[in-house]
XYZ file of C-alpha atoms in Angstrom:
636
model
C 117.473 19.902 87.157
C 119.578 20.676 90.213
C 121.658 17.918 91.876
C 123.206 17.465 95.320
C 126.025 15.037 96.075
C 125.423 12.857 99.105
C 128.135 11.065 101.109
C 126.009 10.381 104.155
C 125.027 7.027 105.611
C 122.125 5.319 103.847
C 119.084 7.549 103.829
C 115.635 7.427 102.379
C 115.564 8.939 98.881
C 113.546 12.132 99.088
C 112.178 14.768 96.729
C 111.033 18.235 97.662
C 107.404 18.502 96.621
C 105.504 21.753 96.542
C 102.330 21.239 98.501
C 99.541 23.828 98.650
C 99.245 25.820 101.847
C 96.019 25.885 103.819
C 93.507 28.303 102.385
C 94.376 31.175 104.716
C 92.989 34.488 103.570
C 94.836 37.649 104.475
C 93.364 39.200 107.599
C 93.632 42.990 107.561
C 92.550 45.350 110.295
C 89.980 48.068 109.775
C 91.442 50.941 107.795
C 92.554 53.823 110.008
C 93.053 57.447 109.061
C 96.590 58.834 109.156
C 95.629 62.089 107.421
C 93.540 64.137 107.838
C 92.649 63.342 111.449
C 90.232 62.302 112.797
C 88.821 61.848 109.271
C 89.209 63.220 105.784
C 85.610 62.607 104.795
C 83.079 65.438 104.588
C 81.075 65.863 107.805
C 77.600 66.713 106.605
C 75.488 66.980 109.768
C 75.831 67.236 113.530
C 73.494 66.897 116.519
C 73.791 67.230 120.287
C 72.159 65.034 122.887
C 72.752 63.623 126.371
C 76.144 65.321 126.674
C 77.390 64.065 123.310
C 77.994 65.712 119.955
C 77.465 63.197 117.131
C 78.666 64.145 113.659
C 77.968 62.139 110.503
C 79.045 62.389 106.905
C 80.212 60.788 103.709
C 81.183 57.122 103.377
C 79.556 56.061 106.608
C 81.477 58.511 108.796
C 80.352 58.832 112.419
C 82.322 60.779 115.044
C 81.372 61.559 118.630
C 82.682 63.987 121.234
C 81.753 64.844 124.820
C 83.028 68.425 124.523
C 83.438 69.316 120.836
C 87.220 69.006 121.120
C 88.109 65.334 121.518
C 86.600 63.213 118.749
C 86.302 59.445 118.442
C 85.682 57.537 115.215
C 82.731 55.125 115.435
C 81.981 52.103 113.263
C 78.725 52.750 111.400
C 78.589 49.422 109.601
C 78.032 51.082 106.220
C 79.938 52.910 103.475
C 76.849 54.908 102.487
C 76.708 58.644 103.153
C 74.799 60.046 106.102
C 73.081 63.339 105.297
C 71.393 64.263 108.571
C 71.161 63.275 112.229
C 68.743 63.972 115.099
C 68.513 63.255 118.840
C 65.086 62.521 120.355
C 65.971 62.328 124.018
C 66.756 58.603 123.935
C 68.737 57.906 120.778
C 70.539 59.339 117.802
C 69.209 58.532 114.341
C 71.302 59.275 111.243
C 69.821 58.983 107.772
C 71.017 58.385 104.228
C 70.654 55.182 102.230
C 71.281 53.108 105.366
C 69.800 54.763 108.464
C 71.822 54.169 111.652
C 70.704 54.324 115.272
C 72.555 54.530 118.602
C 71.413 55.019 122.171
C 74.853 55.947 123.520
C 76.744 57.332 120.508
C 79.232 54.452 120.746
C 77.521 51.399 119.280
C 75.662 51.995 116.017
C 73.378 49.719 114.025
C 72.603 50.469 110.370
C 70.670 48.754 107.637
C 69.521 49.779 104.151
C 66.005 51.005 103.595
C 63.656 48.351 102.284
C 62.533 49.099 99.662
C 65.656 51.010 98.729
C 65.557 54.769 99.076
C 67.587 57.793 100.019
C 66.863 60.059 102.993
C 68.315 63.583 103.136
C 66.728 65.054 106.286
C 65.191 63.787 109.519
C 63.224 65.201 112.489
C 61.607 63.862 115.663
C 57.945 64.813 115.993
C 57.515 63.706 119.598
C 55.997 60.424 118.491
C 58.147 59.212 115.627
C 61.119 59.920 113.427
C 60.172 61.352 110.042
C 62.658 61.533 107.179
C 62.442 62.729 103.597
C 64.502 62.268 100.466
C 63.415 60.456 97.360
C 60.866 58.781 99.643
C 58.931 59.765 102.751
C 59.805 57.519 105.704
C 58.746 57.235 109.326
C 59.849 55.099 112.243
C 59.173 54.917 115.987
C 62.571 53.462 116.893
C 64.857 54.519 114.025
C 65.440 50.875 113.061
C 62.304 49.775 111.227
C 61.116 52.263 108.622
C 57.926 52.475 106.608
C 58.183 54.361 103.330
C 55.778 55.979 100.920
C 56.132 57.919 97.683
C 54.393 61.239 98.334
C 54.079 64.282 96.095
C 57.458 65.838 96.846
C 58.660 69.384 96.092
C 60.675 69.854 92.932
C 64.401 69.569 93.618
C 63.987 67.508 96.793
C 64.037 68.479 100.458
C 67.507 69.056 101.936
C 66.451 70.167 105.451
C 63.381 69.519 107.557
C 61.772 71.146 110.633
C 58.677 70.356 112.748
C 56.712 72.861 114.842
C 54.337 70.401 116.504
C 51.691 70.664 113.800
C 53.406 70.739 110.414
C 56.648 70.119 108.569
C 58.682 72.794 106.815
C 61.110 71.647 104.169
C 63.953 73.617 102.575
C 64.578 72.935 98.880
C 66.408 74.407 95.933
C 63.160 75.998 94.765
C 61.721 77.303 98.038
C 60.321 76.489 101.463
C 57.429 74.029 101.438
C 55.111 72.962 104.234
C 53.023 69.848 104.827
C 50.804 68.699 107.697
C 51.592 65.017 107.155
C 54.437 64.722 104.635
C 52.086 63.527 101.926
C 51.467 66.708 99.971
C 53.641 69.819 100.072
C 52.724 73.472 99.490
C 55.198 76.106 98.317
C 55.271 78.973 100.838
C 58.451 80.956 100.091
C 60.217 80.793 96.691
C 64.012 80.782 96.607
C 67.003 78.524 97.025
C 67.179 77.376 100.631
C 69.718 75.122 102.348
C 68.377 74.894 105.894
C 65.274 75.471 108.000
C 64.859 75.295 111.792
C 62.098 75.760 114.393
C 63.094 77.912 117.387
C 59.994 77.277 119.467
C 58.410 80.486 118.213
C 59.134 80.680 114.507
C 60.561 78.895 111.486
C 63.823 80.335 110.166
C 65.039 79.370 106.692
C 68.329 80.376 105.069
C 70.068 79.790 101.779
C 71.603 81.306 98.645
C 73.097 84.820 98.646
C 72.580 85.139 102.385
C 68.803 84.800 102.128
C 66.996 84.586 105.472
C 63.229 84.261 105.856
C 61.074 83.756 108.954
C 57.539 82.585 109.644
C 55.571 82.125 112.884
C 53.005 79.829 111.283
C 54.616 78.343 108.175
C 52.160 80.143 105.908
C 53.328 83.752 105.937
C 57.047 84.370 105.423
C 59.088 87.550 105.820
C 62.486 88.228 104.264
C 65.041 89.510 106.793
C 67.137 92.532 105.848
C 70.540 91.987 107.425
C 73.956 93.596 107.481
C 75.910 91.056 105.416
C 79.040 92.439 103.803
C 79.330 93.420 100.168
C 78.458 90.972 97.356
C 79.038 88.313 96.325
C 77.185 87.056 99.357
C 77.731 83.471 100.525
C 74.982 80.936 100.936
C 73.969 80.309 104.530
C 74.220 76.539 104.593
C 73.273 75.842 108.203
C 71.511 77.427 111.196
C 71.390 76.647 114.900
C 69.313 78.205 117.690
C 71.005 78.601 121.058
C 67.976 79.757 123.008
C 69.267 83.316 122.967
C 70.556 83.778 119.441
C 71.622 82.160 116.205
C 74.717 80.533 114.771
C 75.172 80.122 111.048
C 77.651 78.494 108.682
C 78.270 79.620 105.116
C 79.447 78.285 101.796
C 82.667 80.271 102.319
C 83.648 78.148 105.312
C 82.614 80.795 107.823
C 80.826 80.706 111.154
C 78.480 83.612 111.987
C 76.660 84.665 115.155
C 73.595 86.883 115.558
C 71.124 87.837 118.261
C 68.352 88.970 115.943
C 69.093 87.626 112.403
C 69.772 91.221 111.296
C 73.161 91.989 112.771
C 75.733 89.283 112.142
C 79.304 88.840 113.316
C 81.787 86.655 111.484
C 83.645 84.732 114.215
C 85.550 82.172 112.163
C 86.706 81.700 108.583
C 88.710 78.739 107.312
C 91.900 79.353 105.357
C 92.157 75.744 104.123
C 89.926 73.319 102.185
C 88.816 71.971 105.582
C 85.908 74.387 105.752
C 82.880 74.277 108.087
C 79.437 74.276 106.464
C 77.256 72.914 109.293
C 76.860 74.234 112.825
C 75.375 72.976 116.093
C 75.074 74.183 119.672
C 74.877 72.225 122.902
C 75.409 73.038 126.578
C 77.301 76.270 125.936
C 79.521 74.919 123.127
C 79.404 75.725 119.438
C 80.651 73.075 116.998
C 80.977 73.526 113.240
C 81.758 70.749 110.770
C 82.340 70.498 107.050
C 84.511 69.474 104.135
C 87.486 67.111 104.449
C 86.747 66.431 108.106
C 86.580 70.047 109.272
C 85.894 70.290 113.019
C 86.008 73.583 114.934
C 84.528 74.543 118.283
C 84.125 77.448 120.674
C 82.951 77.788 124.260
C 82.275 81.504 124.014
C 81.584 82.151 120.320
C 84.707 84.312 120.074
C 87.715 82.005 120.339
C 87.562 79.102 117.917
C 89.823 76.047 117.824
C 90.317 73.578 115.004
C 90.387 69.897 115.903
C 91.421 68.637 112.466
C 95.039 67.918 111.634
C 97.058 66.486 108.799
C 97.457 67.257 105.120
C 94.949 68.461 102.539
C 96.913 67.829 99.325
C 95.559 65.676 96.505
C 97.956 62.724 96.483
C 98.819 60.963 93.236
C 101.189 58.185 94.295
C 102.534 56.303 97.295
C 105.631 54.101 97.229
C 107.480 51.933 99.744
C 111.229 52.447 99.330
C 112.592 49.792 101.689
C 112.661 51.872 104.856
C 110.061 54.596 104.323
C 106.884 55.453 102.478
C 106.948 58.295 99.979
C 103.794 60.161 98.961
C 103.558 62.897 96.316
C 100.800 65.324 95.341
C 99.752 68.966 95.226
C 97.907 71.078 97.788
C 95.168 73.673 97.412
C 97.655 76.522 96.961
C 99.371 74.816 94.023
C 102.383 73.687 96.058
C 103.822 70.269 95.371
C 103.976 68.085 98.466
C 106.204 65.115 99.294
C 105.473 63.316 102.561
C 107.624 60.589 104.134
C 106.891 58.091 106.897
C 108.536 54.989 108.296
C 105.306 53.500 109.638
C 102.466 55.070 107.626
C 101.184 56.905 110.708
C 103.496 59.860 111.342
C 104.439 61.914 108.295
C 107.077 64.554 107.541
C 106.450 67.011 104.722
C 108.627 68.830 102.203
C 107.703 71.027 99.249
C 109.400 70.517 95.872
C 109.169 73.626 93.669
C 106.660 73.536 90.820
C 108.989 74.929 88.136
C 108.132 77.281 85.292
C 105.463 76.769 84.111
C 104.088 75.361 87.394
C 103.868 71.572 87.138
C 102.126 69.027 89.328
C 104.349 66.211 90.596
C 102.935 62.770 89.852
C 105.454 60.277 91.224
C 108.444 60.098 93.542
C 111.285 57.641 94.204
C 114.393 57.352 96.367
C 117.768 56.030 95.306
C 121.404 56.158 96.407
C 121.886 59.811 95.308
C 118.682 61.046 96.964
C 115.048 61.696 96.049
C 113.488 62.394 92.653
C 109.967 63.700 91.931
C 108.583 63.861 88.383
C 105.478 65.386 86.847
C 103.860 67.472 84.134
C 105.804 69.477 81.536
C 108.792 67.091 81.813
C 109.505 68.569 85.237
C 111.986 66.792 87.507
C 112.914 67.839 91.052
C 115.849 66.425 93.017
C 116.672 66.409 96.727
C 119.738 64.925 98.372
C 118.072 64.743 101.793
C 114.323 64.714 101.074
C 113.890 68.195 102.535
C 115.556 70.721 100.228
C 114.522 70.416 96.594
C 115.654 71.924 93.314
C 114.261 71.767 89.787
C 116.790 69.961 87.577
C 114.695 69.675 84.408
C 111.521 71.237 83.024
C 109.929 72.029 79.705
C 107.144 74.122 78.214
C 103.534 73.442 79.126
C 103.167 71.056 76.159
C 106.274 69.051 77.082
C 105.805 65.347 77.862
C 104.127 64.448 81.118
C 106.306 62.219 83.303
C 103.976 59.705 84.927
C 106.313 57.388 86.808
C 109.862 57.082 88.149
C 111.788 54.196 89.714
C 115.253 53.473 91.087
C 117.149 50.302 90.278
C 120.278 49.037 88.621
C 122.159 52.084 89.887
C 119.992 54.658 88.114
C 116.682 56.494 88.109
C 114.358 55.810 85.165
C 111.320 57.987 84.391
C 108.625 57.353 81.774
C 105.744 59.410 80.445
C 103.584 60.530 77.577
C 104.493 60.044 73.908
C 106.853 57.192 74.767
C 109.191 59.410 76.790
C 111.975 57.557 78.649
C 114.633 59.373 80.702
C 117.460 58.007 82.848
C 119.902 59.453 85.363
C 122.776 58.120 87.477
C 122.677 60.971 89.986
C 119.138 62.373 89.803
C 120.376 65.687 88.387
C 121.655 64.990 84.879
C 119.125 63.214 82.686
C 119.435 61.559 79.285
C 116.603 60.600 76.937
C 116.537 57.330 75.018
C 114.473 56.061 72.103
C 111.692 53.868 73.435
C 110.515 52.838 69.992
C 106.941 53.926 70.645
C 104.937 57.131 70.694
C 102.338 55.743 73.062
C 101.937 57.023 76.594
C 103.797 55.129 79.305
C 102.042 54.995 82.679
C 104.337 53.039 84.993
C 107.836 51.572 85.270
C 109.469 49.072 87.650
C 112.895 47.499 88.190
C 112.768 43.711 88.640
C 116.336 43.249 89.758
C 117.525 42.368 86.258
C 115.626 44.689 83.923
C 113.360 47.722 83.618
C 109.771 47.163 82.516
C 107.442 49.984 81.463
C 103.752 49.725 80.525
C 101.162 51.984 78.929
C 99.214 52.306 75.708
C 96.538 54.473 74.143
C 92.840 54.147 74.850
C 90.841 56.958 73.290
C 87.099 57.555 73.426
C 86.467 55.995 70.012
C 88.200 52.721 70.851
C 86.249 52.490 74.100
C 82.881 53.219 72.470
C 83.365 50.921 69.495
C 85.703 48.381 71.135
C 88.469 48.841 68.581
C 91.248 46.343 69.426
C 94.405 48.044 70.664
C 97.418 46.215 72.071
C 98.694 47.355 75.435
C 102.252 48.712 75.344
C 105.076 46.972 77.217
C 108.757 47.901 77.050
C 111.763 46.113 78.566
C 115.387 47.181 78.918
C 118.515 45.853 80.589
C 120.304 49.206 80.643
C 117.600 51.925 80.339
C 119.107 52.908 76.971
C 117.944 50.192 74.576
C 114.289 49.234 74.801
C 112.354 46.287 73.368
C 108.618 46.068 72.756
C 107.137 43.059 74.544
C 104.419 40.782 73.201
C 101.033 41.274 74.827
C 97.610 39.682 74.351
C 95.699 41.266 71.518
C 92.958 42.714 73.690
C 92.063 46.394 73.789
C 93.010 48.543 76.742
C 95.951 50.606 77.903
C 97.928 49.374 80.901
C 97.706 51.739 83.856
C 99.793 50.219 86.664
C 102.494 47.608 87.159
C 103.638 45.508 90.113
C 106.591 43.119 90.514
C 106.134 40.239 92.976
C 109.687 38.951 92.784
C 108.482 36.264 90.443
C 105.761 37.750 88.287
C 104.887 41.069 86.688
C 101.221 42.037 86.928
C 99.810 44.948 84.906
C 96.333 46.442 85.220
C 94.188 47.124 82.153
C 92.480 50.502 81.978
C 89.169 50.343 83.816
C 87.031 51.947 81.093
C 88.436 49.883 78.203
C 86.504 47.184 76.343
C 89.190 44.606 77.028
C 88.050 41.134 78.014
C 90.738 41.092 80.680
C 91.374 43.266 83.713
C 95.060 42.375 84.081
C 97.884 40.551 82.350
C 100.954 38.894 83.822
C 104.421 37.821 82.762
C 107.440 36.154 84.362
C 109.918 38.027 82.184
C 108.225 41.133 80.735
C 108.340 39.651 77.243
C 105.644 37.000 77.010
C 102.367 38.143 78.563
C 99.160 36.240 79.204
C 95.721 37.225 80.519
C 95.640 36.491 84.230
C 91.970 36.948 85.062
C 88.670 35.655 83.788
C 86.462 38.185 81.980
C 83.916 38.424 84.808
C 86.514 39.216 87.463
C 86.906 42.743 88.723
C 88.972 45.532 87.261
C 91.250 47.375 89.674
C 92.392 50.970 90.126
C 95.693 50.313 91.935
C 97.841 47.306 92.840
C 100.823 46.468 95.049
C 102.860 43.469 96.178
C 102.730 42.918 99.935
C 105.550 40.430 100.414
C 103.449 37.276 100.298
C 100.333 38.374 98.448
C 99.020 40.893 95.943
C 96.580 43.596 97.003
C 94.426 45.650 94.655
C 91.667 48.194 95.190
C 88.558 49.089 93.257
C 85.023 50.408 93.580
C 82.693 47.495 94.269
C 79.053 48.069 93.320
C 77.915 45.066 95.325
C 79.197 46.556 98.602
C 78.762 49.402 97.579
C 82.159 50.679 98.704
C 85.808 51.058 97.782
C 87.228 47.630 98.617
C 90.562 45.864 98.713
C 91.071 42.454 97.153
C 93.956 40.067 97.799
C 95.373 36.978 96.160
C 98.249 34.620 96.945
C 100.151 32.327 94.562
C 99.285 34.269 91.431
C 101.340 31.898 89.289
C 99.540 28.668 90.267
C 96.681 28.824 87.757
C 97.519 29.955 84.243
C 93.824 30.414 83.547
C 93.413 32.983 86.263
C 93.213 33.309 90.015
C 90.442 33.983 92.487
C 90.699 37.296 94.290
C 89.375 37.465 97.852
C 87.576 40.594 98.958
C 88.726 42.071 102.269
C 85.841 42.248 104.763
C 86.414 45.902 105.699
C 85.788 48.695 103.212
C 88.156 51.585 102.576
C 86.582 54.764 104.008
C 87.692 56.966 101.090
C 88.315 56.931 97.362
C 91.989 56.095 96.845
C 94.315 56.432 93.858
C 97.411 54.474 94.891
C 98.504 51.834 97.418
C 101.854 50.512 98.669
C 103.031 47.993 101.254
C 106.047 47.458 103.490
C 105.246 43.746 103.792
C 103.050 44.109 106.854
C 101.136 47.352 106.505
C 99.307 48.733 103.479
C 99.058 52.481 102.916
C 96.482 54.015 100.568
C 96.356 57.643 99.405
C 93.904 59.869 97.553
C 92.445 63.340 97.262
C 91.993 65.842 100.070
C 95.074 64.682 101.988
C 93.770 61.127 102.281
C 96.306 58.749 103.822
C 94.914 55.485 105.199
C 96.637 52.519 106.767
C 95.755 48.915 107.520
C 97.811 46.166 109.140
C 97.570 42.718 107.609
C 98.381 39.359 109.155
C 100.498 37.597 106.583
C 99.219 34.225 105.364
C 101.383 31.142 105.639
C 103.519 30.631 102.562
C 103.366 27.209 100.842
C 106.078 25.003 102.324
C 108.257 22.366 100.709
C 107.851 19.045 102.496
C 110.014 15.945 102.245
C 108.353 12.842 100.875
C 109.856 9.390 100.184
C 109.995 8.589 96.475
C 111.832 5.248 96.423
C 113.796 2.624 98.319
C 116.576 3.461 100.764
C 119.399 5.326 99.013
C 123.051 4.658 99.700
C 124.660 7.515 97.836
C 124.815 9.497 94.635
C 122.515 12.270 93.521
C 119.154 13.220 94.980
C 116.723 14.707 92.460
C 115.232 18.075 93.326
C 112.192 18.855 91.097
């Protein structure tokens, strides 16, 4: 008990009582892309209509542009992929599991098919929209769909065309035709990725540069063209300009041809942002593709990319008090460290990979500078965050360093086989005996001690639910380590967060543990923190006044963020609140500066959301007895 001496005039005896705050959930804005821009999701289809290009893709992505150069992100209302889009003269209709419709390209309305189904291609017949996938669907307005289960071609239709009398569908086994979408007839064997109607003939294209044409859908002719030497790419998309053809390939190329025989390569991507779909409208070519690729040309000769940002696969993001740090590896094998003060604008540096080349998995900043750690016991150091040097590395079978932190005047790194390393200056490192041979996944500094977590969860223990204690280590000096006591439930610990009052560790998602996380005030005594039916999480961070965690949510279905305040109130567990907006990408790590949350993932994914902080529970004064004339006042 704490006491205060009072020498004031008579006052009312008071005690500070902790009263619960109003149930204010954290309000976070819609997640915005910081990299790549305008999106890092694959753009799978594009259409032109009424002066607007509309592009759609994975995870509910919709972008629009008046000129093919300036793109605006649109809210689709769904996380489901869109596979195709068409314009009918009045509205755009995009299809997938949740078809979406828009009359202006700005406001979109989507809803799942009922009964549930998946649509891969759509056309306008002049009377109605017709779409195919694992069902056959038709709609007059793009909103209300009727579905049937016709006899579909083997392998499924991936592209659809209409000539006024019949449908032609491209599949992995050939081109099929149907007068009504009910029964399909194989017309041209082969692996085809796209089919279009030019007004005079069907043109289908696919694997190994295959091109076939047909004026009536019944008789098809293979086109002999001048493609370069094998291996030939697949032609993944075709567009008709009225005077010639544009094509996109599996190599990230854009091709042009007047006659389907003589082709000119006019663009080829040198990054993972590669175009695989192409469209033409009002004198402008636009090609879209993987990781948000967007390129355009007004003359077919000069092409401009409208995507920016990074393309590295990011492993970890950390907030270091004044800046975010992100670490990963790009498509060329280079390690990448990106820094940002606000989560929007990022500066990039490239730590060397070492010999043998090693991927960097975590990064931290301390008084001496920056440290990045990774595979093969590789450690890189930078005094300024720009110029890096390898200060430690091992053979390819050396321990993998999974995590690094700064605190207590030193860097501490942990990794596989119980590896623990420490350094005062980031350059000279010393190993210590952790007392365990189990893998360590994460480490934090609480202000008074280091805490590391991990464990072993092999396939056999998952399949047969063999109990296996999670591993927790604590140390006051990074030299002498103590094994903590954890609940006897199977499952390695994969991530750790310190709230300033409580440690929270995540249990491996594919374990047979009853619990998805455990918590501890001191790193020694641990208790299950969540009920068995509560969700498991992939990443977690402390946001100043609340915890945030992310996971795939089948009920959405989407990657969602969950939040919780006052973790320590209920020893039997706490109720996580799901954020109303989904995360438009799959993410591997999150961090917070106390107001913003940054999430990172593969393909250069960096996302940001701003959260309104909830009110913290306040201590209020409440009379507990008669007027008091002096002495001590009890403070519970």
